[in-house]
Amino acid sequence: MSTDPDLPTLDEIEDLVDYGTMSRGRAYFHSGHVVKVRTDPSGIHGEVLGSGASAYLVVVPHDRSRGSLGSCSCPIGDSCKHTVAVALAAIAQTVRRRPRDGRWRQRLEPVLGEARGRTLAPPITAALQFDIPAVPTGRYLPAMAPSQRAPGAQDVVLRVVSRGARGDWVRNVVSWSDLATDGPTRLQPPGAADELRALLNWARAHDRYHSYSDGKTISLRDKDRGLWQMLDAVADVGVPLVYGKRGVVELHRDPLEVEVDLTRGQRGLSLHARLIGDERAGAAQLLGRSPYGAWLLDEADSRLHLWRLGGQPDPLTETLLVEGSILVPPGDVGEFTDQFLPDLSRTRVLGSSDASVQIPERASVSVAMIVEYGEGHAAALRPAYTYDFGDGDVRVLDDSADGDKVSWRDVDAEVAAKAQVDLADPRLREVVTEFRSGIRSPRLRPATFSGSQLLWLVDELLPALQELGVAVIERGERADYREPATEPVVIVDITDTPERDWFDLAVRIEVDGVEIPFAQVFSALLVGAELVRDDGLIIDLSRPEFDQLRHLIRQAQLIGDASSGTVRISPEHLGLYDELVHLGIVGEQSRTWRERVAGLTDLTALPAIELPDGIEADLRPYQLDGFRWLSTLSDLGIGGILADDMGLGKTLQVLAAIVHARSRGMTDPVLVVAPTSVVANWQAEAARFAPGLQVAMVTASGKRRGSSLADTVAGADVVVTSYNLFRLEFSAYADLPWSWLVLDEAQTVKNHHGKTYQCARKLPAASKFALSGTPMENSLMELWALTSIVAPGLFTDPERFNEDYRTPIERSRDAARAAVLRSRIAPIMLRRTKELVASELPPKQEQVLRVELHPKHRKAYDVRLQRVRGQVLGLLKDLDHNRISVLAALTALRQLALSPVLDADPAPGVEAIPNAKIDLLVERLRELHGEGHRALVFSQFTRYLGAVRERLEAEGIAYEYLDGATRNRPAVISRFKDGDAPVFLISLKAGGVGLNLTEADYCFVLDPWWNPAAEAQAIDRTHRIGQQHPVMVYRMIAADTIEEKVRELQERKRELFAAVIGDGADIGRTLSADDLRALVE
C-alpha cells in the first residue's frame, strides 16, 4: 500500500495496465530484477534487469493523469512489466522506511537508561515462527500435480515468538499486537523490531480477508509476492525463522519456475503445471490462493522449506496450478499441435516429462524496417520485427504497443535481435531515437521522407540498414529518383496592370533546357523545398530565388493565374521585391513600379514635400522625414506603423500629414482612436500646432450624448475617440466615410483575437496608421496584428506568419529569419530612437539597486518559493492548459518578494516585518528632496503603492498618487506638474501612456515587469522632449528572489525587439516553458 500521494497505489497500477503486464511486473519485482530505484520531484526512476545482461531504464512520473503508468527503454516502451516492477519497488521501499520514522526515543532509551539511574529490562530475543494449522474436516480437495491440495487450501501462518528459558520458542512474551502499539522496545537482534513491524504493516495493507483479526497470527493464504522481500529483510537482520518450537525454516532465495508439462496417452494430450528448479519441488504445496510460492515440510528433521515462484503465473498456468490438468481429446490433438502449441512454446516454459510430445523450437527474430511508397512521392518508414517459424512461415510484427497483444510475440527475443544491430551507426541518425521521456536507450523510430530526402533514402539509408542486418521490406512502387543534370533557370518580369496599385510578376522556369509549367512549381513552392516530377526527377527549390518566390506567394496570398505564371503584388511587398532585384534574376521592370516605391525604404529618396501652411511649429529634421514618409504612404493608398520612441512627437508628424493631405484634396475626416487618457491630448496638440483643423471629440456613448455619431462629428476634419467607445459604437463608425484611421498607442490592439482589433481591421479607410513606440511587447504575433491592420496584404495568414517567422525567431533564435522579417516590414514601418535623433535630450543613467530582504521576510519568501517551485514545475508539463495557473503562482511569488503583507494568506504578525525596499526608497527620497529633485515612483501592484503611501505620510513627505481607480486624473497630474510635491506614486496601468512629466528627473521602479517595454514607457514619462535635466533611473530588485529572474527574462525580450524592430543581431524568446521554469529554479 502506498501512503505517499506521489506514489501509485496497487489499485491504480492495476487500472493502468492489463492483467498479463501486472502479473509479469509482479514477477520481476519479487524475483529481484529491480536493481535500482529512486524518487525525485519528477517521478520514480529505476533500472530493471531484462532477460539478458542489459538493464532497462524506467520512469514512472508523478503525474499519471494521461493514462500511462510510465515509460521504459524496452521495446514495449510504455506501461510495461518493467514499469510495474519499479512502481512496486518504490511502494515497498516506502513501506520499509516508514516504521523507522519517529523511533528515536526507543533507540536512545537503552543508551541513556543506566545513565539516568534506571534498571533496564533484559533484551528479548525474537524469532519469526511459521506454523501450519490443521485443515478442518471436509476442506481437503482431490490430489493434483504438483501440489497435493488446491492452492490456499492449506494455510501457513506467522507468529512473533521469543526464546524461552529452556531454549525453545514461546508465544506469550511478544506478539503482533505488541508491535502494532510500538512495543516492546528491546527486541534482539538489532533491527528486529523495525523489520518485524514493517512486515506487520505490509501484511495489514494486503489483508483483504481480515486474516489478521486475532492480532496473534498473520495468514499467508491471501498475500502476494511482496512477502519474499519482507521475509528477506527480516532474515537479513538476523531474526531466526523457525518452525514450531524447535524446528527451522529454510528460506530458499533461488526461485522455482512453473513449467507446463505436456504428456500424451490413450485419453489424449494432457497439460498440467509442474514446479521445477529443486529436486524436492515435486512434493511441494503451493502457497496462496493465487500462487506466489511453495512450501514443503520435512517432518524427519522438522524443517520447513519455502520457495518463491520465479514468475507470476499467467492465466493458463494459474488455471493449471489451481484446477489441475487440461485434457485435449485424441481427435483434437492434431489441431492443438498445429495451431496452439507453437504459440504456447514462444510465451511459456514448456516441457514433456515423458518425452511423449515434441516441443517446437522458438522462432528466429530479426529487426526489420518497413518502407511504404505512397502518393505524392512520399515514403513512410516504420520499424518492425520478422518472426521466421520455419517452413516459409515468416510473420512481420510492427514495433508498436499493440504488438504486445499478439500471442506469439517474444519480447526478449526482440531485445536480443535489436542488440545485434549497431544503432549508433551515423548513417541511421534519421531513424534512431536519441532521448525519450528521460530514457537513454536508442531505438529505431518511424520516419517519413519526401523530395530530395528520397535520394538519400534509396542511395544511403536502405543499403546501410541492410548492411547492418536489418531486413528492408518495401511496399508500393519506387520511382527512379534522380537529380537534374543542369541547374534550374528562373526569370521574373514585373509589368503594369489596369489597377493603379497592383503589378504582375511573371515567372519563367527552365530545367535541362525544358520549360516546366509554373503551376507545378507554384504548388511545390507552397508545400515544400523540392519539386518531384512523375518520372522521379527531383528539382531543388531551396535556391535563393525560389525561396523569395515562396515567401511572396505564401505571405501575400494575392495570386493571379498560377497556370500562366503570374503573381500579383503591391508596394507593400517592396521589401521582398528588393531581394529579388539583388539576386539579379529580374528581367523587365515597370517604370511605374520604380517611381511609385521610391523612398519607402530610403528616407533620403523621399519626395521633397514642403510643410503645408496651417502647421504652426518648426519640425525637427527627423519629424520632417516622418511627415513626408506618412504622406508618401497616403499617396500610395497604403498604411504604416510610426514606431518612434515616446516623446519624439509622433502626434505632430501625423497632424502635419493630415493638413498636407487635406491641402491636396482629401475631404473625408480622419478618425483617431486612442486610450482614454490620451484623447484630450490630441485636441490640445491640434489646437496648438494645427489650429485650422476642426477636431470633434467623442468622449461619451450615443446614449449619454443624446445625438447620433454622424451629427456629433459633422463638419469635423479630425475625430478623436477612445478604444472603448470605438468598439461599443463600431457599427456607427463603419457607416461613415473615413480617409484615414490613426491608432495611437496601437499596442492596445495587439491581440488579434480581441474585438477591438477586429473593429480596427474591418473599418473602411483609404489608409490606416499605427502609432506605437512598442509595436511588439511580448510576441511577434503582436507585430503581425498591427501589420494586418495597416498593410493587410503583407502577411495575410497568421498561421503562416507563425510558421515562417514567429516559430523560427522566438523558439530557434533564427537570426536569418529575423533579418528577412525586418526587410519585409521596412517599407511600412518607420522607427527612430531618442538616442539617434534627439541629441538635445539630457543623458539618462540607469542603476540596479539590489536590496537584501529582512531575515523574517527572507524566511517567509523561501518557504513560499519551495511550494511554488513544486507547483509550477508540475504545471509546466501541460503549459498550454495551465498557463494562467502558472502565471498566477509566479505573480503571488513576485508580490511576496515585495512584502509578506501582499501574500494571499499572510501569516499573523507579518505587518511588523520591516520592508527593506521601502526603507531604502524613503532614505533616497529624503536625500533627493533636500537637493531639490522630484521623483516618479512606479509599481504595478497598487497594494504595495498603498504601503509606500502610508510610509510617506508617516515620514511627512508630500506626494501625489495615481492609479487606475483615480477619478480626478487631470487634476492630480496638474497638481504635481504645477505644485511642489517631491514624489509622484504611479501604478503601471495608470501611468503607462498619456503622461508628460518632465518636471521629475528621478525614477524609481519598485518591481520589475514581465514586459521591458512597459518599464521603458513609464520612464519615458520624464525622459522626453522638454526635459532639461539629466534623468536618473533606479530599478530596485530584491536580492536572490524571482525579481532577479524577471530581470534576466527582460533582457531576452529586449534582444527579440532589437532583432526584429531595431538593429540587434541576436534574439530571445517569449514566456516559454523554459522561461517559466527558470524563474523558480
Coordinates of N, CA and C in Angstrom, one line a residue, residues 51-52 74-76 365 410-421:
S51 N 16.0 -10.1 -19.7 CA 16.4 -11.5 -19.7 C 17.9 -11.6 -20.1
G52 N 18.5 -10.6 -20.7 CA 19.9 -10.6 -21.0 C 20.7 -9.9 -19.9
C74 N 12.6 -0.5 -23.0 CA 12.4 -1.8 -23.6 C 11.6 -1.6 -24.9
P75 N 11.5 -2.6 -25.7 CA 10.7 -2.5 -27.0 C 9.3 -2.1 -26.8
I76 N 8.6 -2.5 -25.7 CA 7.2 -2.1 -25.5 C 7.2 -0.6 -25.3
V365 N 14.1 -14.4 -34.6 CA 13.5 -13.0 -34.7 C 14.6 -12.1 -35.2
D410 N 7.6 -12.5 -28.8 CA 8.7 -12.8 -27.9 C 9.5 -11.6 -27.6
V411 N 9.2 -10.8 -26.6 CA 9.9 -9.5 -26.4 C 11.3 -9.7 -26.1
D412 N 11.7 -10.7 -25.3 CA 13.1 -11.0 -25.0 C 13.9 -11.2 -26.3
A413 N 13.3 -12.0 -27.2 CA 14.0 -12.3 -28.5 C 14.1 -11.0 -29.3
E414 N 13.1 -10.1 -29.2 CA 13.3 -8.8 -29.9 C 14.4 -8.0 -29.4
V415 N 14.5 -8.0 -28.0 CA 15.6 -7.2 -27.4 C 16.9 -7.8 -27.9
A416 N 17.0 -9.1 -27.9 CA 18.3 -9.7 -28.3 C 18.6 -9.4 -29.8
A417 N 17.6 -9.4 -30.6 CA 17.8 -9.1 -32.0 C 18.2 -7.6 -32.2
K418 N 17.6 -6.7 -31.4 CA 18.0 -5.3 -31.5 C 19.4 -5.1 -31.1
A419 N 19.9 -5.9 -30.1 CA 21.2 -5.7 -29.6 C 22.3 -6.1 -30.6
Q420 N 21.9 -6.8 -31.6 CA 22.8 -7.2 -32.7 C 23.0 -6.1 -33.8
V421 N 22.1 -5.1 -33.7 CA 22.2 -4.0 -34.7 C 22.9 -2.8 -34.1

